[in-house]
Structures are given as structure tokens and as C-alpha cells.
């Protein structure tokens, strides 16, 4: 189990970049599959990206593929989401989450047991 705290959100114009960070407490972080999810007002939560415990495997939603990059630094207990070429439709609260054990479908939120509070990303047109 880990405690997760996101940072790095903000208000930017379309085309800009942001880097979100998710700092985790606890040794379990290095064994966790980490994911980023987001939810916009009036919309359902959607998967953004995920990364395996050792960073060897990454997964992306089609809507962010080629623009976003997920990475992690296990020595710093932190996972990152580099967001480039931001679009107004990226506006949402972005939350990181941790899953333990075998994760068959990283885009499925059900295996994720620890969630951060989220950081707001707002992209103006």
C-alpha cells in the first residue's frame, strides 16, 4: 500500500506542455503498476497511461498516444506524466493510482487500490 500525492497541474494554453508528478510513500511503490486516470466534469473517469513496476512496459490511451509520456523513478518513489501538445479536451482532474500483483489490463481501474487526490489540468483554446 502507498500514499499518493500528485502535483504539476495548472492552467495552460492549447499546445503547451505540463509535467505531472505523483510522489508515493512506502516501499511498495517499486513493485506497483502505476496508472494515470482523469475525469472531466460530467464525464466518466478515463484511462490515460500506465507503467509496469520496472518501467519496461508502458500503455497509453489512444487519445494521448504520441503526446503523453509516462515514466517512473523508483529511487525517488515518483511517477511522471509528461504532457505535450495539450488540447482543451485534456482538461480534467488527473489522478495517479497504484496496483499490486499481476495486472492483466492496465487500463482497467479496478485493480488499482491506492489513489491520489488528483491535480487539475485546464487547457484553454
mmCIF file with all atom_site columns, C-alpha atoms in Angstrom:
data_model
loop_
_atom_site.group_PDB
_atom_site.id
_atom_site.type_symbol
_atom_site.label_atom_id
_atom_site.label_alt_id
_atom_site.label_comp_id
_atom_site.label_asym_id
_atom_site.label_entity_id
_atom_site.label_seq_id
_atom_site.pdbx_PDB_ins_code
_atom_site.Cartn_x
_atom_site.Cartn_y
_atom_site.Cartn_z
_atom_site.occupancy
_atom_site.B_iso_or_equiv
_atom_site.pdbx_formal_charge
_atom_site.auth_seq_id
_atom_site.auth_comp_id
_atom_site.auth_asym_id
_atom_site.auth_atom_id
_atom_site.pdbx_PDB_model_num
ATOM 1   C CA . UNK A 1 1   ? 0.000   0.000  0.000   1.00 0.00 ? 1   UNK A CA 1
ATOM 2   C CA . UNK A 1 2   ? 1.159   3.516  -0.777  1.00 0.00 ? 2   UNK A CA 1
ATOM 3   C CA . UNK A 1 3   ? 0.001   7.065  -0.256  1.00 0.00 ? 3   UNK A CA 1
ATOM 4   C CA . UNK A 1 4   ? -0.002  9.118  -3.435  1.00 0.00 ? 4   UNK A CA 1
ATOM 5   C CA . UNK A 1 5   ? 0.239   12.878 -3.906  1.00 0.00 ? 5   UNK A CA 1
ATOM 6   C CA . UNK A 1 6   ? 0.024   14.499 -7.326  1.00 0.00 ? 6   UNK A CA 1
ATOM 7   C CA . UNK A 1 7   ? 1.428   17.850 -8.372  1.00 0.00 ? 7   UNK A CA 1
ATOM 8   C CA . UNK A 1 8   ? 2.185   19.815 -11.515 1.00 0.00 ? 8   UNK A CA 1
ATOM 9   C CA . UNK A 1 9   ? -1.249  20.658 -12.806 1.00 0.00 ? 9   UNK A CA 1
ATOM 10  C CA . UNK A 1 10  ? -2.260  24.123 -13.905 1.00 0.00 ? 10  UNK A CA 1
ATOM 11  C CA . UNK A 1 11  ? -3.860  26.369 -16.492 1.00 0.00 ? 11  UNK A CA 1
ATOM 12  C CA . UNK A 1 12  ? -2.160  26.446 -19.883 1.00 0.00 ? 12  UNK A CA 1
ATOM 13  C CA . UNK A 1 13  ? -2.991  27.322 -23.454 1.00 0.00 ? 13  UNK A CA 1
ATOM 14  C CA . UNK A 1 14  ? -3.535  24.750 -26.146 1.00 0.00 ? 14  UNK A CA 1
ATOM 15  C CA . UNK A 1 15  ? -0.248  23.434 -27.477 1.00 0.00 ? 15  UNK A CA 1
ATOM 16  C CA . UNK A 1 16  ? 1.606   23.901 -24.211 1.00 0.00 ? 16  UNK A CA 1
ATOM 17  C CA . UNK A 1 17  ? 3.214   21.240 -22.050 1.00 0.00 ? 17  UNK A CA 1
ATOM 18  C CA . UNK A 1 18  ? 2.911   20.177 -18.436 1.00 0.00 ? 18  UNK A CA 1
ATOM 19  C CA . UNK A 1 19  ? 4.633   17.520 -16.381 1.00 0.00 ? 19  UNK A CA 1
ATOM 20  C CA . UNK A 1 20  ? 2.631   15.888 -13.647 1.00 0.00 ? 20  UNK A CA 1
ATOM 21  C CA . UNK A 1 21  ? 4.343   14.166 -10.769 1.00 0.00 ? 21  UNK A CA 1
ATOM 22  C CA . UNK A 1 22  ? 2.984   11.593 -8.381  1.00 0.00 ? 22  UNK A CA 1
ATOM 23  C CA . UNK A 1 23  ? 5.005   11.092 -5.218  1.00 0.00 ? 23  UNK A CA 1
ATOM 24  C CA . UNK A 1 24  ? 4.467   7.884  -3.313  1.00 0.00 ? 24  UNK A CA 1
ATOM 25  C CA . UNK A 1 25  ? 5.201   6.929  0.252   1.00 0.00 ? 25  UNK A CA 1
ATOM 26  C CA . UNK A 1 26  ? 6.158   3.394  1.140   1.00 0.00 ? 26  UNK A CA 1
ATOM 27  C CA . UNK A 1 27  ? 8.496   0.730  -0.163  1.00 0.00 ? 27  UNK A CA 1
ATOM 28  C CA . UNK A 1 28  ? 5.702   -0.959 -2.070  1.00 0.00 ? 28  UNK A CA 1
ATOM 29  C CA . UNK A 1 29  ? 5.908   1.671  -4.794  1.00 0.00 ? 29  UNK A CA 1
ATOM 30  C CA . UNK A 1 30  ? 8.743   -0.087 -6.593  1.00 0.00 ? 30  UNK A CA 1
ATOM 31  C CA . UNK A 1 31  ? 6.585   -3.183 -7.095  1.00 0.00 ? 31  UNK A CA 1
ATOM 32  C CA . UNK A 1 32  ? 3.443   -1.357 -8.174  1.00 0.00 ? 32  UNK A CA 1
ATOM 33  C CA . UNK A 1 33  ? 1.951   -0.886 -11.597 1.00 0.00 ? 33  UNK A CA 1
ATOM 34  C CA . UNK A 1 34  ? 1.234   2.830  -11.746 1.00 0.00 ? 34  UNK A CA 1
ATOM 35  C CA . UNK A 1 35  ? -1.518  4.442  -13.730 1.00 0.00 ? 35  UNK A CA 1
ATOM 36  C CA . UNK A 1 36  ? -2.833  7.875  -14.568 1.00 0.00 ? 36  UNK A CA 1
ATOM 37  C CA . UNK A 1 37  ? -6.554  8.411  -14.943 1.00 0.00 ? 37  UNK A CA 1
ATOM 38  C CA . UNK A 1 38  ? -8.557  11.562 -15.475 1.00 0.00 ? 38  UNK A CA 1
ATOM 39  C CA . UNK A 1 39  ? -12.094 12.768 -15.106 1.00 0.00 ? 39  UNK A CA 1
ATOM 40  C CA . UNK A 1 40  ? -13.670 15.848 -16.615 1.00 0.00 ? 40  UNK A CA 1
ATOM 41  C CA . UNK A 1 41  ? -16.875 17.404 -15.267 1.00 0.00 ? 41  UNK A CA 1
ATOM 42  C CA . UNK A 1 42  ? -19.887 15.442 -16.402 1.00 0.00 ? 42  UNK A CA 1
ATOM 43  C CA . UNK A 1 43  ? -17.773 12.678 -17.894 1.00 0.00 ? 43  UNK A CA 1
ATOM 44  C CA . UNK A 1 44  ? -16.722 9.267  -16.728 1.00 0.00 ? 44  UNK A CA 1
ATOM 45  C CA . UNK A 1 45  ? -13.229 8.534  -15.484 1.00 0.00 ? 45  UNK A CA 1
ATOM 46  C CA . UNK A 1 46  ? -10.934 7.524  -18.290 1.00 0.00 ? 46  UNK A CA 1
ATOM 47  C CA . UNK A 1 47  ? -7.589  5.813  -18.507 1.00 0.00 ? 47  UNK A CA 1
ATOM 48  C CA . UNK A 1 48  ? -4.643  7.914  -19.611 1.00 0.00 ? 48  UNK A CA 1
ATOM 49  C CA . UNK A 1 49  ? -1.454  5.887  -19.201 1.00 0.00 ? 49  UNK A CA 1
ATOM 50  C CA . UNK A 1 50  ? 0.163   3.149  -17.143 1.00 0.00 ? 50  UNK A CA 1
ATOM 51  C CA . UNK A 1 51  ? 3.643   1.821  -16.491 1.00 0.00 ? 51  UNK A CA 1
ATOM 52  C CA . UNK A 1 52  ? 4.854   -1.503 -15.164 1.00 0.00 ? 52  UNK A CA 1
ATOM 53  C CA . UNK A 1 53  ? 6.779   -1.806 -11.917 1.00 0.00 ? 53  UNK A CA 1
ATOM 54  C CA . UNK A 1 54  ? 10.182  -1.639 -13.612 1.00 0.00 ? 54  UNK A CA 1
ATOM 55  C CA . UNK A 1 55  ? 9.244   0.791  -16.366 1.00 0.00 ? 55  UNK A CA 1
ATOM 56  C CA . UNK A 1 56  ? 9.722   -1.814 -19.062 1.00 0.00 ? 56  UNK A CA 1
ATOM 57  C CA . UNK A 1 57  ? 6.153   -1.628 -20.293 1.00 0.00 ? 57  UNK A CA 1
ATOM 58  C CA . UNK A 1 58  ? 4.019   1.419  -20.901 1.00 0.00 ? 58  UNK A CA 1
ATOM 59  C CA . UNK A 1 59  ? 0.423   1.757  -22.029 1.00 0.00 ? 59  UNK A CA 1
ATOM 60  C CA . UNK A 1 60  ? -1.486  4.720  -23.388 1.00 0.00 ? 60  UNK A CA 1
ATOM 61  C CA . UNK A 1 61  ? -4.995  5.696  -24.297 1.00 0.00 ? 61  UNK A CA 1
ATOM 62  C CA . UNK A 1 62  ? -5.376  6.348  -27.998 1.00 0.00 ? 62  UNK A CA 1
ATOM 63  C CA . UNK A 1 63  ? -6.333  9.941  -27.251 1.00 0.00 ? 63  UNK A CA 1
ATOM 64  C CA . UNK A 1 64  ? -2.916  10.714 -25.738 1.00 0.00 ? 64  UNK A CA 1
ATOM 65  C CA . UNK A 1 65  ? -0.624  8.384  -27.645 1.00 0.00 ? 65  UNK A CA 1
ATOM 66  C CA . UNK A 1 66  ? 2.237   10.326 -29.191 1.00 0.00 ? 66  UNK A CA 1
ATOM 67  C CA . UNK A 1 67  ? 1.635   13.344 -26.961 1.00 0.00 ? 67  UNK A CA 1
ATOM 68  C CA . UNK A 1 68  ? 1.992   11.991 -23.410 1.00 0.00 ? 68  UNK A CA 1
ATOM 69  C CA . UNK A 1 69  ? 4.839   10.001 -21.886 1.00 0.00 ? 69  UNK A CA 1
ATOM 70  C CA . UNK A 1 70  ? 4.672   8.120  -18.602 1.00 0.00 ? 70  UNK A CA 1
ATOM 71  C CA . UNK A 1 71  ? 7.850   7.345  -16.701 1.00 0.00 ? 71  UNK A CA 1
ATOM 72  C CA . UNK A 1 72  ? 8.938   6.457  -13.202 1.00 0.00 ? 72  UNK A CA 1
ATOM 73  C CA . UNK A 1 73  ? 11.898  6.796  -10.896 1.00 0.00 ? 73  UNK A CA 1
ATOM 74  C CA . UNK A 1 74  ? 11.764  4.082  -8.276  1.00 0.00 ? 74  UNK A CA 1
ATOM 75  C CA . UNK A 1 75  ? 14.680  5.602  -6.384  1.00 0.00 ? 75  UNK A CA 1
ATOM 76  C CA . UNK A 1 76  ? 12.564  8.723  -5.886  1.00 0.00 ? 76  UNK A CA 1
ATOM 77  C CA . UNK A 1 77  ? 9.250   6.899  -5.440  1.00 0.00 ? 77  UNK A CA 1
ATOM 78  C CA . UNK A 1 78  ? 7.774   9.055  -8.175  1.00 0.00 ? 78  UNK A CA 1
ATOM 79  C CA . UNK A 1 79  ? 5.884   8.524  -11.400 1.00 0.00 ? 79  UNK A CA 1
ATOM 80  C CA . UNK A 1 80  ? 5.627   11.242 -14.031 1.00 0.00 ? 80  UNK A CA 1
ATOM 81  C CA . UNK A 1 81  ? 3.308   12.135 -16.851 1.00 0.00 ? 81  UNK A CA 1
ATOM 82  C CA . UNK A 1 82  ? 4.844   14.419 -19.452 1.00 0.00 ? 82  UNK A CA 1
ATOM 83  C CA . UNK A 1 83  ? 2.035   16.017 -21.417 1.00 0.00 ? 83  UNK A CA 1
ATOM 84  C CA . UNK A 1 84  ? 2.869   17.780 -24.670 1.00 0.00 ? 84  UNK A CA 1
ATOM 85  C CA . UNK A 1 85  ? 0.684   19.404 -27.314 1.00 0.00 ? 85  UNK A CA 1
ATOM 86  C CA . UNK A 1 86  ? -2.111  19.800 -24.811 1.00 0.00 ? 86  UNK A CA 1
ATOM 87  C CA . UNK A 1 87  ? -5.644  20.176 -26.111 1.00 0.00 ? 87  UNK A CA 1
ATOM 88  C CA . UNK A 1 88  ? -8.761  21.622 -24.480 1.00 0.00 ? 88  UNK A CA 1
ATOM 89  C CA . UNK A 1 89  ? -10.164 18.098 -24.295 1.00 0.00 ? 89  UNK A CA 1
ATOM 90  C CA . UNK A 1 90  ? -7.314  17.199 -21.918 1.00 0.00 ? 90  UNK A CA 1
ATOM 91  C CA . UNK A 1 91  ? -8.944  19.405 -19.294 1.00 0.00 ? 91  UNK A CA 1
ATOM 92  C CA . UNK A 1 92  ? -9.695  17.205 -16.291 1.00 0.00 ? 92  UNK A CA 1
ATOM 93  C CA . UNK A 1 93  ? -8.624  16.230 -12.809 1.00 0.00 ? 93  UNK A CA 1
ATOM 94  C CA . UNK A 1 94  ? -5.722  13.854 -13.306 1.00 0.00 ? 94  UNK A CA 1
ATOM 95  C CA . UNK A 1 95  ? -5.126  11.213 -10.651 1.00 0.00 ? 95  UNK A CA 1
ATOM 96  C CA . UNK A 1 96  ? -2.416  8.642  -10.216 1.00 0.00 ? 96  UNK A CA 1
ATOM 97  C CA . UNK A 1 97  ? -3.105  5.180  -8.887  1.00 0.00 ? 97  UNK A CA 1
ATOM 98  C CA . UNK A 1 98  ? -1.205  2.094  -7.777  1.00 0.00 ? 98  UNK A CA 1
ATOM 99  C CA . UNK A 1 99  ? -1.956  -1.557 -8.418  1.00 0.00 ? 99  UNK A CA 1
ATOM 100 C CA . UNK A 1 100 ? -0.162  -4.570 -6.961  1.00 0.00 ? 100 UNK A CA 1
ATOM 101 C CA . UNK A 1 101 ? 0.295   -8.086 -8.217  1.00 0.00 ? 101 UNK A CA 1
ATOM 102 C CA . UNK A 1 102 ? -0.456  -9.170 -11.747 1.00 0.00 ? 102 UNK A CA 1
ATOM 103 C CA . UNK A 1 103 ? -2.368  -6.539 -13.697 1.00 0.00 ? 103 UNK A CA 1
ATOM 104 C CA . UNK A 1 104 ? -3.897  -8.069 -16.802 1.00 0.00 ? 104 UNK A CA 1
ATOM 105 C CA . UNK A 1 105 ? -5.451  -4.912 -18.234 1.00 0.00 ? 105 UNK A CA 1
ATOM 106 C CA . UNK A 1 106 ? -3.634  -1.781 -17.024 1.00 0.00 ? 106 UNK A CA 1
ATOM 107 C CA . UNK A 1 107 ? -6.370  0.466  -18.431 1.00 0.00 ? 107 UNK A CA 1
ATOM 108 C CA . UNK A 1 108 ? -8.967  -1.088 -16.131 1.00 0.00 ? 108 UNK A CA 1
ATOM 109 C CA . UNK A 1 109 ? -9.279  0.993  -12.932 1.00 0.00 ? 109 UNK A CA 1
ATOM 110 C CA . UNK A 1 110 ? -10.483 -1.935 -10.822 1.00 0.00 ? 110 UNK A CA 1
ATOM 111 C CA . UNK A 1 111 ? -7.043  -3.378 -9.893  1.00 0.00 ? 111 UNK A CA 1
ATOM 112 C CA . UNK A 1 112 ? -5.810  -0.001 -8.630  1.00 0.00 ? 112 UNK A CA 1
ATOM 113 C CA . UNK A 1 113 ? -6.150  0.104  -4.862  1.00 0.00 ? 113 UNK A CA 1
ATOM 114 C CA . UNK A 1 114 ? -4.430  3.345  -3.917  1.00 0.00 ? 114 UNK A CA 1
ATOM 115 C CA . UNK A 1 115 ? -5.426  6.668  -5.456  1.00 0.00 ? 115 UNK A CA 1
ATOM 116 C CA . UNK A 1 116 ? -4.185  10.212 -5.117  1.00 0.00 ? 116 UNK A CA 1
ATOM 117 C CA . UNK A 1 117 ? -6.465  13.204 -4.697  1.00 0.00 ? 117 UNK A CA 1
ATOM 118 C CA . UNK A 1 118 ? -5.715  14.489 -8.146  1.00 0.00 ? 118 UNK A CA 1
ATOM 119 C CA . UNK A 1 119 ? -4.366  17.621 -9.794  1.00 0.00 ? 119 UNK A CA 1
ATOM 120 C CA . UNK A 1 120 ? -6.372  19.874 -12.077 1.00 0.00 ? 120 UNK A CA 1
ATOM 121 C CA . UNK A 1 121 ? -5.239  20.363 -15.651 1.00 0.00 ? 121 UNK A CA 1
ATOM 122 C CA . UNK A 1 122 ? -7.031  23.093 -17.583 1.00 0.00 ? 122 UNK A CA 1
ATOM 123 C CA . UNK A 1 123 ? -6.230  23.774 -21.228 1.00 0.00 ? 123 UNK A CA 1
ATOM 124 C CA . UNK A 1 124 ? -7.667  26.890 -22.825 1.00 0.00 ? 124 UNK A CA 1
ATOM 125 C CA . UNK A 1 125 ? -8.245  27.202 -26.553 1.00 0.00 ? 125 UNK A CA 1
#
